[in-house]
Amino acid sequence: MDQQDLKEMVGEAAAAEIGDGMHIGIGTGSTAEAFIRALAIRVKDGLSVHGVPTSERSAQLCHELGIPIGTLNDLGPLDMTVDGADEVDGELQLIKGGGGAHLREKIVASASDRVLIIVDESKIVGHLGAFPLPIEFVPFEADYTARMVQGMMCEVLERDVTSTQRMDADGLAFMTDSDNFIWDFHCGVISDPESLALALDTVPGLVEHGLFVGLADAVMTASVEGVRTIHRGMVE
């Protein structure tokens, strides 16, 4: 069983959680796409559902597969959001944004009664930080703002932090669906994600960061042993 098999397994399990008539947030990334495909099968079988996608890519896939979509203004607040993550720690704190959609993902998650994160077991970590932290900036003076953020993070984390601007396949600056830039910050272990998130939230020109603290209600993980759901506050 390879990683794609695990993604499909957890995607199917998450799709089974969706009830008739629900309004749901639909995440972005390869695991979220496995969920979208599994959900589309249920929709074809008669499930009534409306989704708010968190990226143009997810919106296009929903359109192709026949999943009705709308906006938060029309459908919110949402019953549930299903999304993936790049890292998940034991307190269900997340790093997201590897696909560049964390701004919209955070907006949609914040408008949901329940947030279910779906991952394969490789995304479960003891501490956040091995995966670079994506941070989205408005284009105006983005280089300067990113440099200031890097310095601040060095102070908060009490270690050297490096960063690189994300580029696309053509070697040009990666642009998000909201026409912003992303820098990826190589932090090392983030022992206090909440404090770092609060510090980042104060920076003008920083649109959104990939730390998701206090948003995930449950994490569904897939391994060769099967699918397991960890709820917030669950004693391991």
PDB file of C-alpha atoms in Angstrom:
ATOM      1  CA  MET A   1       0.000   0.000   0.000  1.00  0.00           C
ATOM      2  CA  ASP A   2       1.579   3.286  -1.110  1.00  0.00           C
ATOM      3  CA  GLN A   3       0.933   6.877  -0.033  1.00  0.00           C
ATOM      4  CA  GLN A   4      -1.687   7.451  -2.719  1.00  0.00           C
ATOM      5  CA  ASP A   5      -3.601   4.398  -1.502  1.00  0.00           C
ATOM      6  CA  LEU A   6      -3.608   5.878   2.007  1.00  0.00           C
ATOM      7  CA  LYS A   7      -4.883   9.214   0.701  1.00  0.00           C
ATOM      8  CA  GLU A   8      -7.708   7.492  -1.125  1.00  0.00           C
ATOM      9  CA  MET A   9      -8.529   5.459   1.975  1.00  0.00           C
ATOM     10  CA  VAL A  10      -8.819   8.508   4.231  1.00  0.00           C
ATOM     11  CA  GLY A  11     -10.613  10.476   1.522  1.00  0.00           C
ATOM     12  CA  GLU A  12     -13.300   7.795   1.301  1.00  0.00           C
ATOM     13  CA  ALA A  13     -13.622   7.666   5.085  1.00  0.00           C
ATOM     14  CA  ALA A  14     -14.075  11.436   5.250  1.00  0.00           C
ATOM     15  CA  ALA A  15     -16.656  11.403   2.458  1.00  0.00           C
ATOM     16  CA  ALA A  16     -18.655   8.897   4.489  1.00  0.00           C
ATOM     17  CA  GLU A  17     -18.915  11.526   7.255  1.00  0.00           C
ATOM     18  CA  ILE A  18     -20.868  13.938   5.056  1.00  0.00           C
ATOM     19  CA  GLY A  19     -24.596  13.978   5.711  1.00  0.00           C
ATOM     20  CA  ASP A  20     -27.417  14.787   3.326  1.00  0.00           C
ATOM     21  CA  GLY A  21     -28.073  18.507   2.982  1.00  0.00           C
ATOM     22  CA  MET A  22     -24.751  19.605   4.455  1.00  0.00           C
ATOM     23  CA  HIS A  23     -22.918  22.758   3.457  1.00  0.00           C
ATOM     24  CA  ILE A  24     -19.209  21.959   3.585  1.00  0.00           C
ATOM     25  CA  GLY A  25     -15.817  23.534   3.070  1.00  0.00           C
ATOM     26  CA  ILE A  26     -13.713  21.674   0.525  1.00  0.00           C
ATOM     27  CA  GLY A  27      -9.958  21.788   0.986  1.00  0.00           C
ATOM     28  CA  THR A  28      -7.007  21.904  -1.353  1.00  0.00           C
ATOM     29  CA  GLY A  29      -4.187  19.463  -2.038  1.00  0.00           C
ATOM     30  CA  SER A  30      -3.735  15.847  -3.035  1.00  0.00           C
ATOM     31  CA  THR A  31      -5.489  14.367   0.007  1.00  0.00           C
ATOM     32  CA  ALA A  32      -8.361  16.836  -0.302  1.00  0.00           C
ATOM     33  CA  GLU A  33      -8.670  15.844  -3.953  1.00  0.00           C
ATOM     34  CA  ALA A  34      -9.025  12.203  -2.898  1.00  0.00           C
ATOM     35  CA  PHE A  35     -11.892  13.357  -0.674  1.00  0.00           C
ATOM     36  CA  ILE A  36     -13.465  15.312  -3.544  1.00  0.00           C
ATOM     37  CA  ARG A  37     -13.404  12.249  -5.796  1.00  0.00           C
ATOM     38  CA  ALA A  38     -14.931  10.059  -3.097  1.00  0.00           C
ATOM     39  CA  LEU A  39     -17.566  12.694  -2.357  1.00  0.00           C
ATOM     40  CA  ALA A  40     -18.457  12.919  -6.046  1.00  0.00           C
ATOM     41  CA  ILE A  41     -19.344   9.220  -6.040  1.00  0.00           C
ATOM     42  CA  ARG A  42     -21.758   9.815  -3.163  1.00  0.00           C
ATOM     43  CA  VAL A  43     -23.251  12.821  -4.955  1.00  0.00           C
ATOM     44  CA  LYS A  44     -23.857  10.684  -8.043  1.00  0.00           C
ATOM     45  CA  ASP A  45     -25.596   8.176  -5.774  1.00  0.00           C
ATOM     46  CA  GLY A  46     -28.010  10.882  -4.607  1.00  0.00           C
ATOM     47  CA  LEU A  47     -26.299  12.736  -1.735  1.00  0.00           C
ATOM     48  CA  SER A  48     -27.384  16.383  -1.581  1.00  0.00           C
ATOM     49  CA  VAL A  49     -24.469  18.619  -0.624  1.00  0.00           C
ATOM     50  CA  HIS A  50     -23.104  22.065  -1.436  1.00  0.00           C
ATOM     51  CA  GLY A  51     -19.453  22.990  -1.056  1.00  0.00           C
ATOM     52  CA  VAL A  52     -17.264  26.049  -0.733  1.00  0.00           C
ATOM     53  CA  PRO A  53     -13.896  25.228  -2.334  1.00  0.00           C
ATOM     54  CA  THR A  54     -10.709  26.772  -0.972  1.00  0.00           C
ATOM     55  CA  SER A  55      -8.897  27.127  -4.301  1.00  0.00           C
ATOM     56  CA  GLU A  56      -9.559  27.511  -7.991  1.00  0.00           C
ATOM     57  CA  ARG A  57      -8.105  24.033  -8.527  1.00  0.00           C
ATOM     58  CA  SER A  58     -10.540  22.437  -6.083  1.00  0.00           C
ATOM     59  CA  ALA A  59     -13.407  24.440  -7.567  1.00  0.00           C
ATOM     60  CA  GLN A  60     -12.547  23.171 -11.033  1.00  0.00           C
ATOM     61  CA  LEU A  61     -12.379  19.560  -9.842  1.00  0.00           C
ATOM     62  CA  CYS A  62     -15.753  19.900  -8.110  1.00  0.00           C
ATOM     63  CA  HIS A  63     -17.217  21.337 -11.302  1.00  0.00           C
ATOM     64  CA  GLU A  64     -15.810  18.501 -13.403  1.00  0.00           C
ATOM     65  CA  LEU A  65     -17.141  15.845 -11.017  1.00  0.00           C
ATOM     66  CA  GLY A  66     -20.585  17.341 -10.510  1.00  0.00           C
ATOM     67  CA  ILE A  67     -20.331  18.605  -6.922  1.00  0.00           C
ATOM     68  CA  PRO A  68     -22.430  21.774  -6.500  1.00  0.00           C
ATOM     69  CA  ILE A  69     -20.399  24.708  -5.165  1.00  0.00           C
ATOM     70  CA  GLY A  70     -21.102  28.210  -3.914  1.00  0.00           C
ATOM     71  CA  THR A  71     -19.708  30.943  -1.704  1.00  0.00           C
ATOM     72  CA  LEU A  72     -19.612  31.519   2.036  1.00  0.00           C
ATOM     73  CA  ASN A  73     -21.962  34.442   1.522  1.00  0.00           C
ATOM     74  CA  ASP A  74     -24.552  32.027   0.115  1.00  0.00           C
ATOM     75  CA  LEU A  75     -23.842  28.886   2.143  1.00  0.00           C
ATOM     76  CA  GLY A  76     -22.140  29.910   5.384  1.00  0.00           C
ATOM     77  CA  PRO A  77     -21.766  29.222   8.180  1.00  0.00           C
ATOM     78  CA  LEU A  78     -20.736  25.725   7.127  1.00  0.00           C
ATOM     79  CA  ASP A  79     -21.501  22.420   8.798  1.00  0.00           C
ATOM     80  CA  MET A  80     -18.019  21.043   8.239  1.00  0.00           C
ATOM     81  CA  THR A  81     -14.765  21.600   6.396  1.00  0.00           C
ATOM     82  CA  VAL A  82     -12.632  18.709   5.194  1.00  0.00           C
ATOM     83  CA  ASP A  83      -9.037  19.565   4.326  1.00  0.00           C
ATOM     84  CA  GLY A  84      -5.528  18.165   4.391  1.00  0.00           C
ATOM     85  CA  ALA A  85      -2.387  19.370   6.173  1.00  0.00           C
ATOM     86  CA  ASP A  86       1.364  19.330   5.733  1.00  0.00           C
ATOM     87  CA  GLU A  87       2.043  18.636   9.420  1.00  0.00           C
ATOM     88  CA  VAL A  88      -0.143  17.757  12.411  1.00  0.00           C
ATOM     89  CA  ASP A  89       1.134  17.659  15.988  1.00  0.00           C
ATOM     90  CA  GLY A  90      -0.299  15.925  19.046  1.00  0.00           C
ATOM     91  CA  GLU A  91      -2.450  18.946  19.955  1.00  0.00           C
ATOM     92  CA  LEU A  92      -3.972  19.051  16.453  1.00  0.00           C
ATOM     93  CA  GLN A  93      -2.016  22.166  15.577  1.00  0.00           C
ATOM     94  CA  LEU A  94      -1.191  22.306  11.887  1.00  0.00           C
ATOM     95  CA  ILE A  95       1.126  23.639   9.257  1.00  0.00           C
ATOM     96  CA  LYS A  96      -0.744  24.167   6.005  1.00  0.00           C
ATOM     97  CA  GLY A  97      -0.039  26.003   2.798  1.00  0.00           C
ATOM     98  CA  GLY A  98       2.140  23.655   0.803  1.00  0.00           C
ATOM     99  CA  GLY A  99      -0.364  24.102  -2.007  1.00  0.00           C
ATOM    100  CA  GLY A 100      -0.481  27.859  -1.561  1.00  0.00           C
ATOM    101  CA  ALA A 101      -4.126  27.986  -0.466  1.00  0.00           C
ATOM    102  CA  HIS A 102      -3.819  28.557   3.285  1.00  0.00           C
ATOM    103  CA  LEU A 103      -5.450  32.017   3.202  1.00  0.00           C
ATOM    104  CA  ARG A 104      -8.691  30.707   1.726  1.00  0.00           C
ATOM    105  CA  GLU A 105      -8.396  27.499   3.741  1.00  0.00           C
ATOM    106  CA  LYS A 106      -8.239  29.457   6.993  1.00  0.00           C
ATOM    107  CA  ILE A 107     -11.174  31.683   6.021  1.00  0.00           C
ATOM    108  CA  VAL A 108     -13.340  28.666   5.204  1.00  0.00           C
ATOM    109  CA  ALA A 109     -12.237  26.665   8.252  1.00  0.00           C
ATOM    110  CA  SER A 110     -13.042  29.619  10.516  1.00  0.00           C
ATOM    111  CA  ALA A 111     -16.563  29.714   9.076  1.00  0.00           C
ATOM    112  CA  SER A 112     -17.216  26.027   9.846  1.00  0.00           C
ATOM    113  CA  ASP A 113     -18.892  24.375  12.816  1.00  0.00           C
ATOM    114  CA  ARG A 114     -16.436  21.483  12.558  1.00  0.00           C
ATOM    115  CA  VAL A 115     -13.059  21.084  10.871  1.00  0.00           C
ATOM    116  CA  LEU A 116     -11.905  17.592   9.927  1.00  0.00           C
ATOM    117  CA  ILE A 117      -8.300  17.258   8.793  1.00  0.00           C
ATOM    118  CA  ILE A 118      -7.413  14.216   6.706  1.00  0.00           C
ATOM    119  CA  VAL A 119      -3.839  12.971   6.310  1.00  0.00           C
ATOM    120  CA  ASP A 120      -1.764   9.880   5.825  1.00  0.00           C
ATOM    121  CA  GLU A 121       0.387   8.853   8.764  1.00  0.00           C
ATOM    122  CA  SER A 122       3.513  10.551   7.366  1.00  0.00           C
ATOM    123  CA  LYS A 123       2.037  13.968   8.268  1.00  0.00           C
ATOM    124  CA  ILE A 124       1.795  13.227  12.005  1.00  0.00           C
ATOM    125  CA  VAL A 125       4.736  14.788  13.878  1.00  0.00           C
ATOM    126  CA  GLY A 126       5.894  15.316  17.440  1.00  0.00           C
ATOM    127  CA  HIS A 127       6.485  19.033  16.867  1.00  0.00           C
ATOM    128  CA  LEU A 128       5.685  21.348  13.994  1.00  0.00           C
ATOM    129  CA  GLY A 129       8.501  22.866  11.985  1.00  0.00           C
ATOM    130  CA  ALA A 130      10.231  20.277   9.832  1.00  0.00           C
ATOM    131  CA  PHE A 131       7.967  21.387   6.976  1.00  0.00           C
ATOM    132  CA  PRO A 132       8.719  24.985   5.952  1.00  0.00           C
ATOM    133  CA  LEU A 133       6.117  27.473   7.190  1.00  0.00           C
ATOM    134  CA  PRO A 134       4.353  29.183   4.259  1.00  0.00           C
ATOM    135  CA  ILE A 135       3.582  32.876   4.698  1.00  0.00           C
ATOM    136  CA  GLU A 136       1.590  34.913   2.186  1.00  0.00           C
ATOM    137  CA  PHE A 137       2.403  38.580   1.545  1.00  0.00           C
ATOM    138  CA  VAL A 138       0.809  41.347  -0.481  1.00  0.00           C
ATOM    139  CA  PRO A 139       3.094  42.157  -3.443  1.00  0.00           C
ATOM    140  CA  PHE A 140       3.740  45.742  -2.307  1.00  0.00           C
ATOM    141  CA  GLU A 141       7.210  45.764  -0.686  1.00  0.00           C
ATOM    142  CA  ALA A 142       6.945  42.016  -0.116  1.00  0.00           C
ATOM    143  CA  ASP A 143      10.720  41.532  -0.052  1.00  0.00           C
ATOM    144  CA  TYR A 144      11.056  44.049   2.761  1.00  0.00           C
ATOM    145  CA  THR A 145       8.146  42.618   4.747  1.00  0.00           C
ATOM    146  CA  ALA A 146       9.472  39.070   4.383  1.00  0.00           C
ATOM    147  CA  ARG A 147      12.886  40.204   5.585  1.00  0.00           C
ATOM    148  CA  MET A 148      11.347  41.880   8.642  1.00  0.00           C
ATOM    149  CA  VAL A 149       9.321  38.752   9.391  1.00  0.00           C
ATOM    150  CA  GLN A 150      12.442  36.608   9.143  1.00  0.00           C
ATOM    151  CA  GLY A 151      14.197  38.802  11.698  1.00  0.00           C
ATOM    152  CA  MET A 152      11.222  38.717  14.035  1.00  0.00           C
ATOM    153  CA  MET A 153      11.014  34.938  13.783  1.00  0.00           C
ATOM    154  CA  CYS A 154      14.695  34.622  14.658  1.00  0.00           C
ATOM    155  CA  GLU A 155      13.968  36.563  17.855  1.00  0.00           C
ATOM    156  CA  VAL A 156      10.798  34.660  18.750  1.00  0.00           C
ATOM    157  CA  LEU A 157      12.292  31.216  18.073  1.00  0.00           C
ATOM    158  CA  GLU A 158      15.764  32.161  19.364  1.00  0.00           C
ATOM    159  CA  ARG A 159      17.514  30.568  16.410  1.00  0.00           C
ATOM    160  CA  ASP A 160      18.436  31.294  12.825  1.00  0.00           C
ATOM    161  CA  VAL A 161      15.502  31.179  10.426  1.00  0.00           C
ATOM    162  CA  THR A 162      15.954  31.167   6.657  1.00  0.00           C
ATOM    163  CA  SER A 163      13.384  31.853   3.975  1.00  0.00           C
ATOM    164  CA  THR A 164      12.939  31.509   0.229  1.00  0.00           C
ATOM    165  CA  GLN A 165      10.369  33.038  -2.056  1.00  0.00           C
ATOM    166  CA  ARG A 166       8.245  30.346  -3.658  1.00  0.00           C
ATOM    167  CA  MET A 167       8.623  30.062  -7.432  1.00  0.00           C
ATOM    168  CA  ASP A 168       6.427  28.359 -10.000  1.00  0.00           C
ATOM    169  CA  ALA A 169       7.404  25.720 -12.566  1.00  0.00           C
ATOM    170  CA  ASP A 170       8.522  28.439 -14.991  1.00  0.00           C
ATOM    171  CA  GLY A 171      10.872  30.007 -12.469  1.00  0.00           C
ATOM    172  CA  LEU A 172       8.597  32.995 -11.881  1.00  0.00           C
ATOM    173  CA  ALA A 173       7.274  34.177  -8.532  1.00  0.00           C
ATOM    174  CA  PHE A 174       4.454  31.895  -7.425  1.00  0.00           C
ATOM    175  CA  MET A 175       1.141  33.763  -7.258  1.00  0.00           C
ATOM    176  CA  THR A 176      -1.710  32.598  -5.057  1.00  0.00           C
ATOM    177  CA  ASP A 177      -5.329  32.575  -6.187  1.00  0.00           C
ATOM    178  CA  SER A 178      -5.596  35.950  -4.431  1.00  0.00           C
ATOM    179  CA  ASP A 179      -2.615  37.340  -6.410  1.00  0.00           C
ATOM    180  CA  ASN A 180      -0.194  37.394  -3.498  1.00  0.00           C
ATOM    181  CA  PHE A 181       3.344  36.041  -3.020  1.00  0.00           C
ATOM    182  CA  ILE A 182       4.496  33.254  -0.698  1.00  0.00           C
ATOM    183  CA  TRP A 183       7.754  32.867   1.199  1.00  0.00           C
ATOM    184  CA  ASP A 184       8.589  29.532   2.843  1.00  0.00           C
ATOM    185  CA  PHE A 185      10.291  29.926   6.233  1.00  0.00           C
ATOM    186  CA  HIS A 186      12.601  27.175   7.466  1.00  0.00           C
ATOM    187  CA  CYS A 187      12.063  27.368  11.213  1.00  0.00           C
ATOM    188  CA  GLY A 188      13.079  24.101  12.787  1.00  0.00           C
ATOM    189  CA  VAL A 189      11.037  22.959  15.781  1.00  0.00           C
ATOM    190  CA  ILE A 190       8.188  25.331  16.654  1.00  0.00           C
ATOM    191  CA  SER A 191       7.678  24.584  20.339  1.00  0.00           C
ATOM    192  CA  ASP A 192       4.961  27.227  20.853  1.00  0.00           C
ATOM    193  CA  PRO A 193       2.918  27.585  17.648  1.00  0.00           C
ATOM    194  CA  GLU A 194       0.309  29.788  19.311  1.00  0.00           C
ATOM    195  CA  SER A 195       2.826  32.439  20.383  1.00  0.00           C
ATOM    196  CA  LEU A 196       4.438  32.502  16.955  1.00  0.00           C
ATOM    197  CA  ALA A 197       1.033  32.760  15.274  1.00  0.00           C
ATOM    198  CA  LEU A 198       0.066  35.702  17.477  1.00  0.00           C
ATOM    199  CA  ALA A 199       3.331  37.482  16.650  1.00  0.00           C
ATOM    200  CA  LEU A 200       2.880  36.933  12.916  1.00  0.00           C
ATOM    201  CA  ASP A 201      -0.696  38.214  13.074  1.00  0.00           C
ATOM    202  CA  THR A 202       0.601  41.696  13.991  1.00  0.00           C
ATOM    203  CA  VAL A 203       2.678  42.295  10.838  1.00  0.00           C
ATOM    204  CA  PRO A 204       1.250  44.729   8.244  1.00  0.00           C
ATOM    205  CA  GLY A 205       1.528  43.323   4.730  1.00  0.00           C
ATOM    206  CA  LEU A 206       1.528  39.741   5.963  1.00  0.00           C
ATOM    207  CA  VAL A 207      -1.746  38.410   4.588  1.00  0.00           C
ATOM    208  CA  GLU A 208      -1.789  34.994   6.270  1.00  0.00           C
ATOM    209  CA  HIS A 209       0.538  32.337   7.662  1.00  0.00           C
ATOM    210  CA  GLY A 210       0.270  28.568   7.566  1.00  0.00           C
ATOM    211  CA  LEU A 211      -0.037  27.956  11.311  1.00  0.00           C
ATOM    212  CA  PHE A 212      -3.514  26.661  12.109  1.00  0.00           C
ATOM    213  CA  VAL A 213      -3.928  26.770  15.880  1.00  0.00           C
ATOM    214  CA  GLY A 214      -7.209  25.837  17.553  1.00  0.00           C
ATOM    215  CA  LEU A 215      -9.056  25.243  14.282  1.00  0.00           C
ATOM    216  CA  ALA A 216      -8.947  21.464  13.807  1.00  0.00           C
ATOM    217  CA  ASP A 217     -11.623  19.570  15.720  1.00  0.00           C
ATOM    218  CA  ALA A 218     -10.504  16.136  14.562  1.00  0.00           C
ATOM    219  CA  VAL A 219      -7.783  14.538  12.467  1.00  0.00           C
ATOM    220  CA  MET A 220      -8.445  11.401  10.458  1.00  0.00           C
ATOM    221  CA  THR A 221      -5.265   9.469   9.668  1.00  0.00           C
ATOM    222  CA  ALA A 222      -4.691   6.549   7.328  1.00  0.00           C
ATOM    223  CA  SER A 223      -2.057   3.861   7.781  1.00  0.00           C
ATOM    224  CA  VAL A 224      -1.638   0.254   6.728  1.00  0.00           C
ATOM    225  CA  GLU A 225      -3.656  -0.636   9.850  1.00  0.00           C
ATOM    226  CA  GLY A 226      -6.632   1.398   8.638  1.00  0.00           C
ATOM    227  CA  VAL A 227      -8.216   4.778   9.359  1.00  0.00           C
ATOM    228  CA  ARG A 228      -8.179   6.322  12.830  1.00  0.00           C
ATOM    229  CA  THR A 229      -9.790   9.546  14.026  1.00  0.00           C
ATOM    230  CA  ILE A 230      -8.190  11.670  16.747  1.00  0.00           C
ATOM    231  CA  HIS A 231     -10.466  14.258  18.352  1.00  0.00           C
ATOM    232  CA  ARG A 232      -9.343  17.443  20.053  1.00  0.00           C
ATOM    233  CA  GLY A 233      -8.624  16.717  23.697  1.00  0.00           C
ATOM    234  CA  MET A 234      -8.381  12.967  23.168  1.00  0.00           C
ATOM    235  CA  VAL A 235      -5.941  11.352  25.586  1.00  0.00           C
ATOM    236  CA  GLU A 236      -3.347   9.347  23.654  1.00  0.00           C
TER     237      GLU A 236
END
